Amino acid sequence: MSWLPKSPKARRRLWVVAAVAPILALAVGLSLWAMQDSVTFFYSPSEATADKAPEGRNIRLGGLVEAGSVQKTGDGVVAFVVTDNAATTRVVYHGDLPDLFREGQGIVAQGAFGADRTFHASQVLAKHDENYMPREVADRLKEKGEWRPDGPETRSNRPQADSAPTRL
């Protein structure tokens, strides 16, 4: 066999690599296969189609809570509509909403679509201050030309002071 190295030491290394490579490939493949159920994808309402986000698959849905859409029932169920100004999705959540949840606000809901394409959320996350919106939501709104930041400057575009740092 002319393709094998002539040195016995180099031949041994080649056989070790040839034996370890399939084992390593199998380990990586099994790890990726095991993690496929734990990956949670983010979609906006216009992207959450039946083929991209099938029924029962755990995803994150983000957008703005549509004004006038929040309906609360006595048993702790809250229904509201999430929009990205191109499409809307009805969300049903059982539990306490975050204190900062309100209409017109950016949210991210984690859960799955039901058979009727209603999103059943297991967790709802709201922005934590007046200037924050989840990055994924802001990016999707910017892509669609619907981004309208209002209010005071955010930390990222606020001018920095020219003073030198103080040492103690």
Coordinates of C-alpha atoms in Angstrom, one line a residue:
M1 CA 0.0 0.0 0.0
S2 CA 1.8 3.1 -1.2
W3 CA -0.5 5.7 0.5
L4 CA 0.6 4.5 4.0
P5 CA 3.5 6.3 5.5
K6 CA 6.8 4.4 5.6
S7 CA 7.6 5.3 9.2
P8 CA 6.1 2.9 11.8
K9 CA 5.5 5.8 14.1
A10 CA 3.5 7.7 11.5
R11 CA 1.5 4.6 10.6
R12 CA 0.5 4.2 14.3
R13 CA -0.6 7.8 14.4
L14 CA -2.7 7.4 11.2
W15 CA -4.4 4.3 12.7
V16 CA -5.2 6.1 15.9
V17 CA -6.7 9.0 14.0
A18 CA -8.6 6.6 11.8
A19 CA -10.0 4.9 14.9
V20 CA -10.8 8.1 16.9
A21 CA -12.4 10.1 14.0
P22 CA -15.6 7.9 13.7
I23 CA -16.0 7.7 17.4
L24 CA -15.8 11.5 17.7
A25 CA -18.2 12.0 14.8
L26 CA -20.7 9.6 16.4
A27 CA -20.4 11.5 19.7
V28 CA -21.0 14.9 18.1
G29 CA -23.9 13.5 16.1
L30 CA -25.6 12.0 19.1
S31 CA -25.1 15.2 21.1
L32 CA -26.7 17.3 18.3
W33 CA -29.6 14.9 18.0
A34 CA -30.2 15.0 21.8
M35 CA -30.3 18.8 21.8
Q36 CA -32.7 19.2 19.0
D37 CA -35.7 19.2 21.3
S38 CA -34.2 21.8 23.7
V39 CA -33.6 24.4 21.0
T40 CA -36.2 27.2 21.1
F41 CA -36.6 29.3 18.0
F42 CA -37.8 32.9 17.9
Y43 CA -40.6 34.0 15.5
S44 CA -42.6 37.2 14.9
P45 CA -46.3 36.7 14.1
S46 CA -45.8 37.1 10.4
E47 CA -43.0 34.4 10.4
A48 CA -44.9 31.9 12.6
T49 CA -46.5 30.0 9.8
A50 CA -47.8 26.4 10.2
D51 CA -44.7 24.9 8.4
K52 CA -42.1 27.0 10.3
A53 CA -43.8 26.7 13.7
P54 CA -45.9 23.5 13.7
E55 CA -48.5 22.6 16.3
G56 CA -47.0 21.5 19.6
R57 CA -43.4 22.7 18.9
N58 CA -42.0 24.9 21.7
I59 CA -41.0 28.3 20.3
R60 CA -40.7 32.0 21.3
L61 CA -43.2 34.5 19.8
G62 CA -42.3 38.1 20.0
G63 CA -44.0 41.4 19.0
L64 CA -46.1 44.2 20.4
V65 CA -49.3 43.7 22.4
E66 CA -52.1 45.1 20.3
A67 CA -54.1 47.9 21.8
G68 CA -57.5 46.8 23.1
S69 CA -56.8 43.1 22.8
V70 CA -56.1 42.1 26.4
Q71 CA -59.0 40.0 27.9
K72 CA -58.8 38.7 31.5
T73 CA -61.1 36.0 32.9
G74 CA -61.8 35.2 36.5
D75 CA -59.9 31.9 36.5
G76 CA -56.5 33.6 35.8
V77 CA -56.5 33.1 32.0
V78 CA -55.4 36.1 29.9
A79 CA -55.9 36.3 26.2
F80 CA -54.3 39.0 24.0
V81 CA -53.1 39.6 20.5
V82 CA -49.4 40.0 19.5
T83 CA -48.6 41.9 16.3
D84 CA -45.6 42.9 14.3
N85 CA -47.7 45.3 12.2
A86 CA -47.8 42.8 9.4
A87 CA -49.6 39.9 11.0
T88 CA -51.3 39.1 14.4
T89 CA -51.4 36.0 16.6
R90 CA -53.8 35.3 19.5
V91 CA -52.0 34.3 22.7
V92 CA -53.6 32.6 25.7
Y93 CA -51.7 32.6 29.0
H94 CA -52.6 31.1 32.3
G95 CA -50.9 32.8 35.2
D96 CA -49.7 36.1 36.5
L97 CA -48.4 38.5 33.9
P98 CA -45.3 40.5 34.5
D99 CA -45.9 43.9 36.3
L100 CA -44.7 45.8 33.2
F101 CA -47.0 44.0 30.8
R102 CA -49.4 46.5 29.0
E103 CA -50.9 47.2 25.6
G104 CA -48.5 48.6 23.0
Q105 CA -45.5 47.0 24.7
G106 CA -42.9 44.6 23.3
I107 CA -43.1 41.1 24.8
V108 CA -41.7 37.6 24.2
A109 CA -44.0 34.7 24.9
Q110 CA -42.7 31.1 25.1
G111 CA -45.0 28.2 24.4
A112 CA -46.6 26.3 21.5
F113 CA -49.3 26.7 18.9
G114 CA -52.5 24.7 19.4
A115 CA -54.6 23.0 16.6
D116 CA -56.6 26.2 16.1
R117 CA -53.3 28.3 15.6
T118 CA -53.8 30.0 19.0
F119 CA -50.5 30.4 20.8
H120 CA -50.6 28.8 24.3
A121 CA -47.9 30.6 26.3
S122 CA -46.1 29.0 29.3
Q123 CA -44.1 32.1 30.0
V124 CA -44.5 35.8 29.1
L125 CA -41.6 38.2 29.3
A126 CA -42.0 42.0 29.2
K127 CA -39.5 44.8 28.9
H128 CA -37.8 45.8 32.1
D129 CA -37.6 49.6 31.7
E130 CA -39.1 52.3 29.5
N131 CA -36.4 52.1 26.8
Y132 CA -35.9 48.3 26.4
M133 CA -37.4 46.0 23.8
P134 CA -36.1 42.5 23.2
R135 CA -33.4 42.6 20.6
E136 CA -35.2 40.0 18.4
V137 CA -38.4 42.1 18.4
A138 CA -36.6 45.3 17.7
D139 CA -34.6 43.7 14.8
R140 CA -37.8 42.3 13.2
L141 CA -39.6 45.7 13.5
K142 CA -36.6 47.4 11.9
E143 CA -36.5 44.9 9.1
K144 CA -40.2 45.7 8.3
G145 CA -39.7 49.4 8.6
E146 CA -42.0 49.6 11.6
W147 CA -39.4 50.7 14.2
R148 CA -40.5 53.9 15.9
P149 CA -38.4 54.4 19.1
D150 CA -40.0 57.1 21.2
G151 CA -39.2 58.6 24.5
P152 CA -35.9 59.7 25.9
E153 CA -32.6 58.5 24.6
T154 CA -31.5 55.0 25.2
R155 CA -28.2 54.0 26.7
S156 CA -26.8 52.9 23.4
N157 CA -27.3 56.4 21.7
R158 CA -26.8 58.6 24.7
P159 CA -23.7 60.8 24.4
Q160 CA -20.9 59.8 26.8
A161 CA -19.3 62.3 29.2
D162 CA -15.8 63.5 28.3
S163 CA -14.6 63.4 31.9
A164 CA -11.8 61.1 33.0
P165 CA -12.6 58.2 35.4
T166 CA -12.1 59.0 39.0
R167 CA -9.7 56.7 41.0
L168 CA -10.2 56.1 44.7

